[in-house]
């Protein structure tokens, strides 16, 4: 069985979606699939690089790196020029120009800001006769970004090869992207066309599966769920409970990831930290994409002594860093269509998770359901008063040495090993039905 996988989210590009693509690719390869990957070659200045992740790619996978599109590189270079001026001119009006450039890019480029990579890949494939050389049994397009599906559809139609799709997040129904009625109709029709052409789609949650069945009138067997996952490292022991080792009285909390205010709003948390009694010891570390904005809020609240804001680090480094903290903070999504990849990585550490919900109470929250299986969790609504109440309880638990590290076999189903197997079996089944072995 040969598969051509299309995904920009592949090592050395970092991020939680890269982890999904890397682990699913490895699962396919380790189960005997001859896998070829069309991946993105990041240009200088790419904002999220995890160079060490390349070492995790299964040795039998063949990767073809295609440079980013011209427009993407050009806009980033412009952003870097402006960022330099910002650094030397005390956050001048150029900050607003940088924000507007990003907003314009997101609002005008369909389906996403990686659309210029489409032409790079199509040109690369044509020049190298890649599909004719590989002769894949299926093409696997993986988002985010959704540009991957445009590429997969184009090559599938051109060479009459079955298309399989994998979604990290929904496409037209992704709520964090602002779409007017015209743009939504355009993307909906485009997505529906590709979905109807494909033979199988994977999504990350049951809620997304039901959405696609309802909105796109798909047969239930044409949409399957393959969730995000976590690594079981050498220190993981099922049902093991570890008492706190440190007698340090400071409650330490860690968070790392993007903070899209539509999905994850950290402001109530920061305000709650500012209201914690000044005699209490609390230290919060944030590794985020919007450092300047969060630093400004921290400064206004006069909590710089309690909150440290830093840039992203590679995945492995972040996980190792997280193991040194008492509490791992998780800001929930506002939609049941998405489950943050961090929830799985956090659970693998055995650490206490402080889950701050961002979803209407009337909606079933899939992240909360998963964390209830994990059990070592504190849950709060995203309001200042409730977060403050839970922080005070955690401070008391810290003093009483009640914050423990617990490993549970209740979450085994979410390991990358098991989710990768779900992914492989789904693809194998649909291809066997089409007499492809």
mmCIF file with all atom_site columns, C-alpha atoms in Angstrom, residues 3-14 17-18 21-22 25 35-43 46 49 53-54 57 61-69 73 114 116-125 128 130 134 139-145 147-148 151-152 155:
data_model
loop_
_atom_site.group_PDB
_atom_site.id
_atom_site.type_symbol
_atom_site.label_atom_id
_atom_site.label_alt_id
_atom_site.label_comp_id
_atom_site.label_asym_id
_atom_site.label_entity_id
_atom_site.label_seq_id
_atom_site.pdbx_PDB_ins_code
_atom_site.Cartn_x
_atom_site.Cartn_y
_atom_site.Cartn_z
_atom_site.occupancy
_atom_site.B_iso_or_equiv
_atom_site.pdbx_formal_charge
_atom_site.auth_seq_id
_atom_site.auth_comp_id
_atom_site.auth_asym_id
_atom_site.auth_atom_id
_atom_site.pdbx_PDB_model_num
ATOM 1  C CA . UNK A 1 3   ? 0.213  6.706  0.160   1.00 0.00 ? 3   UNK A CA 1
ATOM 2  C CA . UNK A 1 4   ? 1.223  10.256 -0.734  1.00 0.00 ? 4   UNK A CA 1
ATOM 3  C CA . UNK A 1 5   ? 0.618  12.492 2.275   1.00 0.00 ? 5   UNK A CA 1
ATOM 4  C CA . UNK A 1 6   ? 0.325  16.271 1.895   1.00 0.00 ? 6   UNK A CA 1
ATOM 5  C CA . UNK A 1 7   ? 0.919  18.402 4.982   1.00 0.00 ? 7   UNK A CA 1
ATOM 6  C CA . UNK A 1 8   ? 2.851  21.599 5.733   1.00 0.00 ? 8   UNK A CA 1
ATOM 7  C CA . UNK A 1 9   ? 2.653  20.705 9.463   1.00 0.00 ? 9   UNK A CA 1
ATOM 8  C CA . UNK A 1 10  ? 5.608  18.332 9.458   1.00 0.00 ? 10  UNK A CA 1
ATOM 9  C CA . UNK A 1 11  ? 9.078  18.454 11.057  1.00 0.00 ? 11  UNK A CA 1
ATOM 10 C CA . UNK A 1 12  ? 10.984 20.711 11.371  1.00 0.00 ? 12  UNK A CA 1
ATOM 11 C CA . UNK A 1 13  ? 7.892  22.940 11.615  1.00 0.00 ? 13  UNK A CA 1
ATOM 12 C CA . UNK A 1 14  ? 6.696  22.860 15.233  1.00 0.00 ? 14  UNK A CA 1
ATOM 13 C CA . UNK A 1 17  ? -0.682 19.796 14.727  1.00 0.00 ? 17  UNK A CA 1
ATOM 14 C CA . UNK A 1 18  ? 2.795  18.761 13.618  1.00 0.00 ? 18  UNK A CA 1
ATOM 15 C CA . UNK A 1 21  ? 0.906  14.531 11.443  1.00 0.00 ? 21  UNK A CA 1
ATOM 16 C CA . UNK A 1 22  ? 4.224  13.097 12.622  1.00 0.00 ? 22  UNK A CA 1
ATOM 17 C CA . UNK A 1 25  ? 2.725  9.260  9.494   1.00 0.00 ? 25  UNK A CA 1
ATOM 18 C CA . UNK A 1 35  ? 4.592  6.542  2.834   1.00 0.00 ? 35  UNK A CA 1
ATOM 19 C CA . UNK A 1 36  ? 5.723  9.582  0.875   1.00 0.00 ? 36  UNK A CA 1
ATOM 20 C CA . UNK A 1 37  ? 5.215  13.038 2.394   1.00 0.00 ? 37  UNK A CA 1
ATOM 21 C CA . UNK A 1 38  ? 4.981  16.390 0.619   1.00 0.00 ? 38  UNK A CA 1
ATOM 22 C CA . UNK A 1 39  ? 5.973  18.800 3.394   1.00 0.00 ? 39  UNK A CA 1
ATOM 23 C CA . UNK A 1 40  ? 6.795  22.484 3.689   1.00 0.00 ? 40  UNK A CA 1
ATOM 24 C CA . UNK A 1 41  ? 10.369 23.724 3.763   1.00 0.00 ? 41  UNK A CA 1
ATOM 25 C CA . UNK A 1 42  ? 10.256 26.722 6.123   1.00 0.00 ? 42  UNK A CA 1
ATOM 26 C CA . UNK A 1 43  ? 12.163 29.790 5.039   1.00 0.00 ? 43  UNK A CA 1
ATOM 27 C CA . UNK A 1 46  ? 9.711  30.931 10.256  1.00 0.00 ? 46  UNK A CA 1
ATOM 28 C CA . UNK A 1 49  ? 10.744 25.596 14.356  1.00 0.00 ? 49  UNK A CA 1
ATOM 29 C CA . UNK A 1 53  ? 11.513 16.660 15.718  1.00 0.00 ? 53  UNK A CA 1
ATOM 30 C CA . UNK A 1 54  ? 13.066 15.594 12.396  1.00 0.00 ? 54  UNK A CA 1
ATOM 31 C CA . UNK A 1 57  ? 10.427 10.688 11.574  1.00 0.00 ? 57  UNK A CA 1
ATOM 32 C CA . UNK A 1 61  ? 9.249  7.598  5.277   1.00 0.00 ? 61  UNK A CA 1
ATOM 33 C CA . UNK A 1 62  ? 10.336 9.561  2.210   1.00 0.00 ? 62  UNK A CA 1
ATOM 34 C CA . UNK A 1 63  ? 9.871  13.317 2.687   1.00 0.00 ? 63  UNK A CA 1
ATOM 35 C CA . UNK A 1 64  ? 9.884  15.882 -0.144  1.00 0.00 ? 64  UNK A CA 1
ATOM 36 C CA . UNK A 1 65  ? 10.297 19.437 1.106   1.00 0.00 ? 65  UNK A CA 1
ATOM 37 C CA . UNK A 1 66  ? 8.646  22.157 -0.966  1.00 0.00 ? 66  UNK A CA 1
ATOM 38 C CA . UNK A 1 67  ? 9.546  25.807 -0.220  1.00 0.00 ? 67  UNK A CA 1
ATOM 39 C CA . UNK A 1 68  ? 6.905  28.158 1.137   1.00 0.00 ? 68  UNK A CA 1
ATOM 40 C CA . UNK A 1 69  ? 4.990  30.242 -1.377  1.00 0.00 ? 69  UNK A CA 1
ATOM 41 C CA . UNK A 1 73  ? 7.742  34.625 2.541   1.00 0.00 ? 73  UNK A CA 1
ATOM 42 C CA . UNK A 1 114 ? -0.792 29.085 3.138   1.00 0.00 ? 114 UNK A CA 1
ATOM 43 C CA . UNK A 1 116 ? 0.429  30.402 -2.007  1.00 0.00 ? 116 UNK A CA 1
ATOM 44 C CA . UNK A 1 117 ? 2.058  27.063 -1.119  1.00 0.00 ? 117 UNK A CA 1
ATOM 45 C CA . UNK A 1 118 ? -0.511 25.462 -3.456  1.00 0.00 ? 118 UNK A CA 1
ATOM 46 C CA . UNK A 1 119 ? 1.321  26.791 -6.525  1.00 0.00 ? 119 UNK A CA 1
ATOM 47 C CA . UNK A 1 120 ? 4.718  25.797 -5.125  1.00 0.00 ? 120 UNK A CA 1
ATOM 48 C CA . UNK A 1 121 ? 3.562  22.203 -4.635  1.00 0.00 ? 121 UNK A CA 1
ATOM 49 C CA . UNK A 1 122 ? 1.783  21.918 -7.981  1.00 0.00 ? 122 UNK A CA 1
ATOM 50 C CA . UNK A 1 123 ? 4.871  23.268 -9.741  1.00 0.00 ? 123 UNK A CA 1
ATOM 51 C CA . UNK A 1 124 ? 7.192  20.960 -7.743  1.00 0.00 ? 124 UNK A CA 1
ATOM 52 C CA . UNK A 1 125 ? 5.078  17.907 -8.524  1.00 0.00 ? 125 UNK A CA 1
ATOM 53 C CA . UNK A 1 128 ? 9.562  16.139 -10.763 1.00 0.00 ? 128 UNK A CA 1
ATOM 54 C CA . UNK A 1 130 ? 6.336  12.928 -8.495  1.00 0.00 ? 130 UNK A CA 1
ATOM 55 C CA . UNK A 1 134 ? 5.509  7.097  -6.712  1.00 0.00 ? 134 UNK A CA 1
ATOM 56 C CA . UNK A 1 139 ? -3.521 10.683 -1.629  1.00 0.00 ? 139 UNK A CA 1
ATOM 57 C CA . UNK A 1 140 ? -3.871 11.831 1.989   1.00 0.00 ? 140 UNK A CA 1
ATOM 58 C CA . UNK A 1 141 ? -4.416 15.579 2.435   1.00 0.00 ? 141 UNK A CA 1
ATOM 59 C CA . UNK A 1 142 ? -4.052 16.893 5.982   1.00 0.00 ? 142 UNK A CA 1
ATOM 60 C CA . UNK A 1 143 ? -5.121 20.179 7.501   1.00 0.00 ? 143 UNK A CA 1
ATOM 61 C CA . UNK A 1 144 ? -4.439 22.586 9.083   1.00 0.00 ? 144 UNK A CA 1
ATOM 62 C CA . UNK A 1 145 ? -3.947 24.433 6.757   1.00 0.00 ? 145 UNK A CA 1
ATOM 63 C CA . UNK A 1 147 ? -4.684 24.510 1.440   1.00 0.00 ? 147 UNK A CA 1
ATOM 64 C CA . UNK A 1 148 ? -3.532 20.882 1.752   1.00 0.00 ? 148 UNK A CA 1
ATOM 65 C CA . UNK A 1 151 ? -3.618 20.345 -3.374  1.00 0.00 ? 151 UNK A CA 1
ATOM 66 C CA . UNK A 1 152 ? -4.876 16.845 -2.621  1.00 0.00 ? 152 UNK A CA 1
ATOM 67 C CA . UNK A 1 155 ? -3.660 15.832 -7.725  1.00 0.00 ? 155 UNK A CA 1
#
